[in-house]
Coordinates of C-alpha atoms in Angstrom, one line a residue:
M54 CA 90.0 191.9 -67.9
Q55 CA 86.8 191.2 -69.8
E56 CA 83.5 191.7 -68.0
R57 CA 82.5 188.1 -68.1
S58 CA 85.8 186.9 -66.5
S59 CA 85.6 189.7 -64.0
V60 CA 82.1 188.5 -63.0
D61 CA 83.2 184.9 -62.7
E62 CA 86.2 185.8 -60.6
L63 CA 84.2 188.0 -58.3
V64 CA 81.6 185.2 -57.9
K65 CA 84.3 182.8 -56.9
Q66 CA 85.8 185.1 -54.4
L67 CA 82.4 186.0 -52.8
R68 CA 81.4 182.3 -52.7
D69 CA 84.6 181.4 -50.9
E70 CA 83.9 184.1 -48.3
L71 CA 80.2 183.3 -47.6
D72 CA 81.1 181.1 -44.6
R73 CA 82.2 184.2 -42.8
Y74 CA 78.6 185.3 -42.6
S75 CA 75.8 183.6 -40.6
P76 CA 72.5 182.8 -42.4
D77 CA 70.7 186.1 -43.0
G78 CA 73.9 187.9 -42.3
K79 CA 74.4 191.0 -44.4
L80 CA 77.2 191.2 -47.0
P81 CA 79.2 194.3 -47.6
S82 CA 77.5 197.0 -49.7
S83 CA 77.8 197.1 -53.4
R84 CA 79.9 200.3 -53.1
S85 CA 82.3 198.5 -50.7
L86 CA 82.7 195.6 -53.1
V87 CA 83.4 198.0 -56.0
E88 CA 86.1 199.7 -54.0
R89 CA 87.6 196.5 -52.5
F90 CA 87.8 194.4 -55.7
R91 CA 88.3 197.4 -58.1
V92 CA 85.5 196.3 -60.4
S93 CA 82.5 198.2 -61.9
P94 CA 79.1 198.4 -60.2
V95 CA 77.7 196.4 -63.1
T96 CA 80.2 193.5 -62.3
V97 CA 79.1 193.5 -58.7
S98 CA 75.4 193.5 -59.6
R99 CA 75.9 190.6 -62.0
A100 CA 78.0 188.6 -59.5
L101 CA 75.3 189.0 -56.8
A102 CA 72.6 188.1 -59.3
Q103 CA 74.5 184.9 -60.1
L104 CA 74.9 184.0 -56.4
A105 CA 71.2 184.7 -55.9
A106 CA 70.3 182.4 -58.8
E107 CA 72.4 179.7 -57.1
G108 CA 70.4 180.2 -53.9
L109 CA 73.5 181.3 -51.9
V110 CA 72.5 185.0 -51.6
V111 CA 69.2 186.8 -51.1
T112 CA 68.9 190.4 -52.4
R113 CA 66.5 192.8 -50.7
P114 CA 65.7 196.0 -52.5
G115 CA 66.9 199.0 -50.4
A116 CA 68.5 196.7 -47.8
G117 CA 71.4 195.0 -49.6
A118 CA 72.5 191.4 -50.1
F119 CA 72.3 188.7 -47.4
R120 CA 73.6 185.2 -47.0
A121 CA 70.7 182.7 -47.8
R122 CA 69.6 180.2 -45.2
P123 CA 70.8 176.7 -45.8
R124 CA 68.6 174.6 -48.0
T125 CA 66.7 171.7 -46.5
A126 CA 68.1 168.4 -47.5
A127 CA 66.7 167.0 -50.7
P128 CA 64.4 164.0 -50.3
P129 CA 65.9 160.7 -51.2
A130 CA 65.9 159.8 -54.8
G131 CA 62.8 157.8 -55.9
D132 CA 62.5 154.8 -58.2
T133 CA 62.1 155.8 -61.8
S134 CA 62.5 152.4 -63.3
W135 CA 58.8 152.1 -63.9
Q136 CA 59.2 154.7 -66.7
E137 CA 60.8 152.1 -68.9
V138 CA 57.5 150.3 -69.1
A139 CA 55.4 153.4 -69.5
L140 CA 57.6 154.9 -72.2
S141 CA 57.5 151.6 -74.2
A142 CA 53.7 151.1 -74.0
D143 CA 51.9 151.1 -77.4
G144 CA 48.6 152.5 -76.1
S145 CA 46.0 152.0 -78.8
A146 CA 46.5 150.5 -82.2
D147 CA 43.8 152.7 -83.7
L148 CA 45.5 155.8 -85.0
V149 CA 43.6 159.1 -84.7
P150 CA 43.7 161.6 -87.6
R151 CA 46.0 164.5 -86.7
T152 CA 43.4 167.2 -87.5
V153 CA 44.0 170.6 -85.9
D154 CA 41.2 172.8 -84.7
A155 CA 42.9 176.0 -83.6
S156 CA 39.8 178.1 -83.1
G157 CA 39.9 177.8 -79.4
V158 CA 43.4 179.2 -79.4
T159 CA 43.1 181.9 -82.0
I160 CA 40.1 183.5 -80.3
C161 CA 42.4 184.1 -77.3
L162 CA 45.2 185.5 -79.5
A163 CA 43.3 187.6 -82.1
A164 CA 42.8 191.2 -81.4
P165 CA 39.2 192.3 -81.4
P166 CA 37.9 194.8 -84.0
P167 CA 38.4 198.5 -83.1
G168 CA 36.0 199.7 -80.4
V169 CA 35.3 196.2 -79.1
L170 CA 36.3 195.5 -75.5
E171 CA 38.5 192.5 -75.0
F172 CA 37.0 190.1 -72.5
S173 CA 38.4 187.3 -74.6
G174 CA 42.1 188.0 -74.2
G175 CA 44.5 185.3 -72.9
Y176 CA 47.2 187.8 -71.8
P177 CA 47.3 190.8 -69.5
H178 CA 46.8 194.2 -70.9
P179 CA 50.1 196.1 -71.8
S180 CA 49.6 198.3 -68.8
L181 CA 50.0 195.2 -66.6
Q182 CA 53.2 194.1 -68.3
P183 CA 56.6 195.1 -67.0
E184 CA 57.6 196.8 -70.2
R185 CA 60.3 199.1 -68.7
A186 CA 61.8 196.2 -66.7
M187 CA 61.8 193.9 -69.7
A188 CA 63.4 196.6 -71.9
A189 CA 66.1 197.2 -69.4
A190 CA 66.7 193.5 -68.9
L191 CA 67.0 193.0 -72.7
A192 CA 69.4 195.9 -73.0
R193 CA 71.6 194.6 -70.2
A194 CA 71.4 191.1 -71.6
G195 CA 72.5 192.2 -75.1
R196 CA 75.6 193.8 -73.6
R197 CA 76.7 190.6 -71.8
P198 CA 79.8 189.1 -73.3
G199 CA 78.8 186.0 -75.2
A200 CA 75.1 186.9 -75.2
W201 CA 74.8 186.1 -78.9
E202 CA 76.7 182.9 -78.8
R203 CA 75.1 179.5 -79.0
P204 CA 73.7 178.6 -75.5
P205 CA 73.8 175.1 -73.9
L206 CA 71.1 172.9 -75.6
E207 CA 69.4 172.4 -72.2
G208 CA 69.4 176.2 -71.4
L209 CA 71.6 178.5 -69.4
P210 CA 72.6 176.8 -66.1
E211 CA 71.7 179.8 -64.0
L212 CA 68.2 180.0 -65.5
R213 CA 67.7 176.3 -65.0
E214 CA 68.7 176.7 -61.4
W215 CA 66.3 179.5 -60.9
F216 CA 63.3 177.4 -62.2
A217 CA 64.5 174.4 -60.2
R218 CA 64.4 176.4 -57.0
G219 CA 61.0 177.7 -57.8
I220 CA 59.7 174.1 -58.1
G221 CA 61.3 172.9 -54.9
G222 CA 61.2 169.3 -53.7
G223 CA 64.8 168.7 -54.4
V224 CA 64.4 169.3 -58.2
T225 CA 67.8 170.2 -59.5
A226 CA 69.0 172.3 -62.5
A227 CA 70.1 169.1 -64.2
E228 CA 66.4 168.0 -64.3
V229 CA 65.3 171.2 -66.0
L230 CA 65.2 172.1 -69.7
I231 CA 64.5 175.7 -70.9
A232 CA 61.8 175.8 -73.6
A233 CA 60.3 178.4 -75.8
G234 CA 57.0 179.1 -74.0
G235 CA 54.5 176.9 -72.3
Q236 CA 52.7 175.8 -75.4
T237 CA 56.0 174.4 -76.9
A238 CA 56.8 172.7 -73.6
L239 CA 53.4 171.0 -73.5
A240 CA 53.8 169.9 -77.1
T241 CA 57.2 168.3 -76.3
A242 CA 55.8 166.6 -73.3
L243 CA 52.8 165.1 -75.1
R244 CA 55.0 163.8 -78.0
A245 CA 57.5 162.3 -75.5
L246 CA 54.9 160.5 -73.4
A247 CA 52.2 159.1 -75.7
P248 CA 52.4 157.5 -79.2
P249 CA 50.0 158.5 -81.9
G250 CA 46.6 156.9 -81.4
A251 CA 47.0 156.7 -77.6
P252 CA 44.4 158.1 -75.2
V253 CA 45.4 161.0 -72.9
L254 CA 43.4 162.0 -69.9
V255 CA 42.5 165.7 -69.7
E256 CA 40.6 167.8 -67.2
S257 CA 37.1 168.7 -68.3
P258 CA 36.8 171.6 -69.0
T259 CA 40.4 172.4 -69.9
Y260 CA 42.6 174.7 -71.9
P261 CA 41.7 174.5 -75.7
G262 CA 45.3 174.9 -76.7
M263 CA 46.2 171.7 -75.0
L264 CA 43.3 169.8 -76.7
A265 CA 44.5 171.1 -80.0
L266 CA 48.1 170.0 -79.2
A267 CA 46.8 166.5 -78.3
R268 CA 44.8 166.1 -81.4
A269 CA 47.6 167.4 -83.6
A270 CA 49.8 164.7 -82.2
G271 CA 47.1 162.1 -83.1
L272 CA 46.1 161.5 -79.4
R273 CA 42.6 160.9 -78.1
P274 CA 41.6 163.3 -75.3
V275 CA 39.6 161.5 -72.6
P276 CA 37.8 163.9 -70.3
V277 CA 37.9 163.7 -66.5
P278 CA 35.5 166.2 -64.8
V279 CA 36.7 168.8 -62.3
D280 CA 34.8 170.6 -59.6
Q281 CA 35.8 173.5 -57.3
D282 CA 38.5 171.4 -55.7
G283 CA 40.1 170.3 -58.9
V284 CA 40.0 166.9 -60.7
R285 CA 37.9 164.2 -59.0
P286 CA 40.2 161.4 -58.0
A287 CA 37.6 158.6 -58.2
L288 CA 36.8 159.6 -61.8
L289 CA 40.5 159.8 -62.6
A290 CA 41.0 156.3 -61.4
D291 CA 38.0 155.1 -63.5
A292 CA 39.4 156.9 -66.5
F293 CA 42.8 155.3 -66.2
R294 CA 41.2 151.8 -65.9
G295 CA 38.7 152.3 -68.7
S296 CA 41.0 153.9 -71.3
G297 CA 44.4 152.4 -70.6
A298 CA 45.9 155.9 -70.8
R299 CA 49.4 156.5 -69.6
V300 CA 49.2 160.3 -69.4
F301 CA 47.1 162.8 -67.5
V302 CA 47.4 166.5 -68.2
C303 CA 46.3 168.9 -65.4
Q304 CA 46.5 172.4 -64.1
P305 CA 46.4 172.0 -60.3
L306 CA 46.7 175.7 -59.6
F307 CA 44.1 178.2 -60.8
Q308 CA 42.9 175.8 -63.5
N309 CA 41.9 177.2 -66.8
P310 CA 39.0 177.9 -67.2
T311 CA 37.4 177.1 -63.8
G312 CA 40.0 178.8 -61.6
A313 CA 40.0 175.7 -59.2
V314 CA 42.9 174.8 -57.0
L315 CA 43.5 171.1 -56.4
A316 CA 42.5 170.4 -52.8
P317 CA 45.2 169.3 -50.4
G318 CA 43.5 166.0 -49.8
R319 CA 43.4 165.2 -53.5
R320 CA 47.1 166.0 -54.3
A321 CA 48.5 162.7 -53.0
E322 CA 45.5 160.8 -54.4
V323 CA 46.2 162.0 -57.9
L324 CA 49.9 161.1 -57.7
R325 CA 49.1 157.7 -56.2
I326 CA 46.4 156.9 -58.9
A327 CA 48.8 157.8 -61.7
R328 CA 51.7 155.9 -60.2
E329 CA 49.5 152.7 -59.8
A330 CA 48.5 153.1 -63.4
G331 CA 52.1 153.4 -64.5
A332 CA 51.3 156.8 -65.9
F333 CA 52.7 160.3 -66.1
V334 CA 51.1 163.5 -64.9
I335 CA 51.9 166.6 -67.0
E336 CA 51.6 169.5 -64.6
D337 CA 50.9 172.7 -66.4
D338 CA 51.8 175.3 -63.7
F339 CA 51.3 178.2 -66.1
I340 CA 49.9 180.8 -63.8
R341 CA 51.6 180.5 -60.4
R342 CA 52.8 184.1 -60.6
L343 CA 49.3 185.5 -61.2
A344 CA 48.1 184.8 -57.6
H345 CA 45.7 187.4 -56.1
T346 CA 46.4 189.2 -52.9
D347 CA 43.8 187.1 -51.0
S348 CA 45.1 183.8 -52.3
G349 CA 47.0 183.0 -49.1
P350 CA 50.1 180.7 -49.2
L351 CA 50.2 178.8 -52.5
P352 CA 50.6 175.0 -52.5
P353 CA 53.8 173.8 -54.0
P354 CA 53.8 172.2 -57.5
L355 CA 52.9 168.6 -57.6
A356 CA 56.4 167.9 -58.8
A357 CA 57.7 169.0 -55.4
D358 CA 55.9 166.0 -53.8
D359 CA 57.0 163.5 -56.5
P360 CA 60.4 161.6 -56.0
D361 CA 59.5 158.9 -58.5
G362 CA 59.3 160.9 -61.7
V363 CA 55.6 160.6 -62.2
V364 CA 55.2 164.4 -62.8
V365 CA 56.5 166.2 -65.9
H366 CA 56.4 169.8 -64.8
V367 CA 55.8 172.8 -67.1
A368 CA 56.4 176.4 -65.8
S369 CA 56.4 179.6 -67.8
L370 CA 57.3 183.3 -67.4
T371 CA 55.0 184.4 -70.3
K372 CA 51.7 185.1 -68.4
A373 CA 53.4 187.3 -65.9
T374 CA 55.4 189.3 -68.5
S375 CA 54.4 189.5 -72.1
P376 CA 53.0 187.3 -74.9
S377 CA 56.4 187.8 -76.6
F378 CA 58.5 186.8 -73.6
R379 CA 58.3 183.1 -74.4
V380 CA 60.6 181.5 -71.8
S381 CA 59.4 178.3 -70.0
A382 CA 60.8 175.2 -68.3
L383 CA 60.3 171.5 -68.5
A384 CA 61.3 169.5 -65.4
A385 CA 61.4 165.7 -65.2
R386 CA 63.2 162.9 -63.5
G387 CA 64.4 159.6 -64.9
P388 CA 64.8 158.3 -68.5
V389 CA 62.0 160.5 -69.7
L390 CA 64.2 163.6 -69.3
E391 CA 66.5 162.4 -72.2
R392 CA 63.5 161.8 -74.4
L393 CA 62.2 165.3 -73.7
R394 CA 65.6 166.8 -74.4
A395 CA 65.9 164.9 -77.7
I396 CA 62.5 166.0 -79.0
Q397 CA 63.2 169.6 -78.0
V398 CA 66.6 169.7 -79.8
V399 CA 65.1 168.2 -83.0
D400 CA 62.2 170.7 -82.9
T401 CA 63.8 174.0 -81.9
F402 CA 67.6 173.4 -81.4
F403 CA 67.5 175.8 -78.4
V404 CA 65.8 178.9 -77.0
P405 CA 67.7 182.0 -78.3
R406 CA 70.4 183.0 -75.8
P407 CA 69.6 186.7 -75.7
L408 CA 66.1 185.9 -74.5
Q409 CA 67.4 183.5 -71.8
E410 CA 69.9 186.2 -70.7
A411 CA 67.1 188.7 -70.6
A412 CA 65.0 186.4 -68.4
L413 CA 67.9 186.0 -66.0
E414 CA 68.4 189.8 -65.9
L415 CA 64.6 190.3 -65.3
V416 CA 64.0 187.8 -62.5
G417 CA 67.2 188.8 -60.7
S418 CA 66.4 192.5 -60.7
P419 CA 64.6 194.4 -57.9
A420 CA 61.9 195.3 -60.5
W421 CA 60.7 191.7 -60.6
P422 CA 59.2 191.3 -57.1
R423 CA 57.8 194.8 -57.4
H424 CA 56.1 193.9 -60.6
L425 CA 54.6 190.7 -59.2
R426 CA 53.2 192.6 -56.2
A427 CA 51.7 195.3 -58.4
L428 CA 50.3 192.7 -60.8
S429 CA 48.7 190.7 -57.9
A430 CA 47.1 193.8 -56.5
E431 CA 45.7 195.0 -59.8
L432 CA 44.3 191.6 -60.8
T433 CA 42.6 191.4 -57.4
T434 CA 41.0 194.8 -58.0
R435 CA 39.8 193.9 -61.5
R436 CA 38.4 190.5 -60.4
T437 CA 36.5 192.2 -57.6
A438 CA 35.1 194.8 -60.1
M439 CA 34.1 192.2 -62.6
T440 CA 32.5 189.9 -60.0
A441 CA 30.5 192.8 -58.6
A442 CA 29.4 194.0 -62.0
L443 CA 28.3 190.6 -63.1
R444 CA 26.3 189.9 -59.9
L445 CA 24.6 193.3 -60.2
R446 CA 23.8 193.4 -63.9
L447 CA 23.7 189.7 -64.9
P448 CA 22.6 187.6 -61.9
E449 CA 21.2 185.0 -64.3
L450 CA 24.8 184.0 -65.3
A451 CA 26.0 181.7 -62.6
L452 CA 29.5 182.2 -61.1
P453 CA 30.0 179.0 -59.1
H454 CA 33.6 179.8 -58.2
V455 CA 35.5 183.1 -57.7
P456 CA 39.2 182.3 -58.2
S457 CA 42.0 183.6 -56.1
G458 CA 44.4 183.7 -59.0
G459 CA 44.5 184.1 -62.7
Y460 CA 42.8 186.5 -65.0
H461 CA 39.3 185.3 -65.9
L462 CA 36.0 184.1 -64.7
W463 CA 34.0 181.0 -65.8
L464 CA 30.3 181.6 -66.1
R465 CA 27.5 179.0 -66.5
L466 CA 24.7 180.2 -68.8
P467 CA 21.0 179.4 -68.3
D468 CA 19.9 176.0 -69.6
G469 CA 19.1 176.1 -73.3
T470 CA 21.3 179.1 -74.1
D471 CA 22.9 179.2 -77.5
E472 CA 26.6 180.0 -76.8
S473 CA 27.3 180.9 -80.4
A474 CA 24.3 183.3 -80.6
L475 CA 25.3 185.0 -77.4
T476 CA 29.0 185.5 -78.4
T477 CA 27.9 186.9 -81.7
A478 CA 25.4 189.2 -80.1
A479 CA 28.1 190.3 -77.6
L480 CA 30.4 191.2 -80.4
R481 CA 27.7 193.3 -82.0
A482 CA 27.2 195.0 -78.7
G483 CA 31.0 195.8 -78.5
V484 CA 32.5 193.1 -76.2
A485 CA 34.4 190.0 -77.2
V486 CA 33.8 186.9 -75.0
I487 CA 34.8 183.2 -75.4
P488 CA 32.2 180.5 -75.6
G489 CA 32.6 177.4 -73.4
R490 CA 32.4 174.7 -76.1
P491 CA 36.1 174.7 -77.1
Y492 CA 37.1 173.9 -73.4
F493 CA 35.4 170.5 -73.6
S494 CA 36.9 167.4 -75.3
A495 CA 33.5 165.8 -75.4
E496 CA 29.9 167.0 -75.1
P497 CA 29.7 169.8 -72.6
P498 CA 27.3 169.4 -69.6
A499 CA 26.0 173.0 -70.0
A500 CA 26.6 176.3 -71.9
H501 CA 29.4 178.5 -70.5
L502 CA 31.3 181.7 -71.2
R503 CA 34.8 182.6 -70.2
V504 CA 35.4 186.3 -69.5
S505 CA 38.8 187.9 -68.9
F506 CA 39.3 190.9 -66.6
A507 CA 43.0 191.3 -67.5
A508 CA 43.0 192.1 -71.2
V509 CA 41.2 195.5 -70.9
S510 CA 42.7 198.8 -69.8
G511 CA 41.1 199.0 -66.4
T512 CA 38.0 198.8 -64.2
A513 CA 36.1 201.4 -66.2
D514 CA 36.3 199.1 -69.2
I515 CA 35.2 196.1 -67.1
T516 CA 32.1 198.0 -66.0
E517 CA 31.3 199.1 -69.6
G518 CA 32.0 195.6 -70.9
V519 CA 29.5 194.0 -68.5
R520 CA 26.9 196.6 -69.5
R521 CA 27.4 195.6 -73.2
L522 CA 27.2 192.0 -72.3
R523 CA 23.9 192.8 -70.6
T524 CA 22.7 194.2 -73.9
A525 CA 23.7 191.0 -75.7
C526 CA 21.9 188.8 -73.1
D527 CA 18.7 190.8 -73.4
E528 CA 18.8 190.0 -77.1
V529 CA 19.5 186.3 -76.8
L530 CA 18.2 185.0 -73.5

């Protein structure tokens, strides 16, 4: 019997037998299943991984497989009929030129010159990436029967189910599309929700790549200020009224660049304000898997609290894995889901199946939770080292908020500082940093720098990089 059919048959048999076990009850060992069903250990491993992806089984490294606890009942379906109005709105008749300024993106992607420490990086250093686990997952995926066939246009069902369970709130696999990285997912969402020339509300400051996407689509970014508790609801409501926008893009968790987490009291307000404006919220949940050890329990995605289809949710595996592991998800409810699907099919056809299969292998392996724990601990250590070094050597650079997740710090420079002169001086001193200007869609309120503690090799480079930045500040300030 072929491997794939053996896996399917074993999954069916185990699924039929799950009622014999109480919640948290332990299933027979893998060795017992191999002997009983006369299949290979690989078949057993894949069958258990599929049951885990379906939420029926929980695997615990070193302990075995256990029947999962029953899921809580999904909340009642909301009313998505309002989307017919929102999706048909013309927005503004004045078209915006689709000029593209990619400088804010390329500075995060470009490797610095030799000998220059990378405080500008937008991805974790290779030593923080699960290279062995990814290589093993890709090798296993390549051997799966059918791995090189055309995948379903929406993505592999098991991978869609895995993302749906991570979002929560009754989101189902049918409401998830697999996309080729968060940037592609954001581009699809913006094109689906706003016609050229329309305003789109953005956090201020915000991710330059999103601003570039909006302008490339002919949209007009309208800034809404954030503070240490995320976007300010009163200003959000004013922006909706003043602009007529039907879309708000936000990062409620460890916002880029401020690191802010949307306060519990503001979450419902943001959804209510958007709903009353007949608008969508694009939730860029790009960094949930980069929480630090002192973050405490993370709030659920906004999409988990939204039965009415206000939120279009974007999630990605890239930041926690590798810049080249471009697998993400778009989740939405209501008629907008078909529009998202149609745009994605036209743009990319589908995400390559081997990459989707590798993602399934990776997140279903014992190496995945181990990697996330190690990554969390190392990011915490690096953040602490950079925070201490900055406060010791550069007290004049204000650090208004120390984030409990992510990979960078957001520094306010003394009034009157020339960002461009400082970043140039820093490069001469041997450290690459990112100026704050690209993070603002309008005039910035002050000069800033964003400095990453994840793109260098370790804490020794962090200490040396801050010393070099001190040299640059002595030259410019």
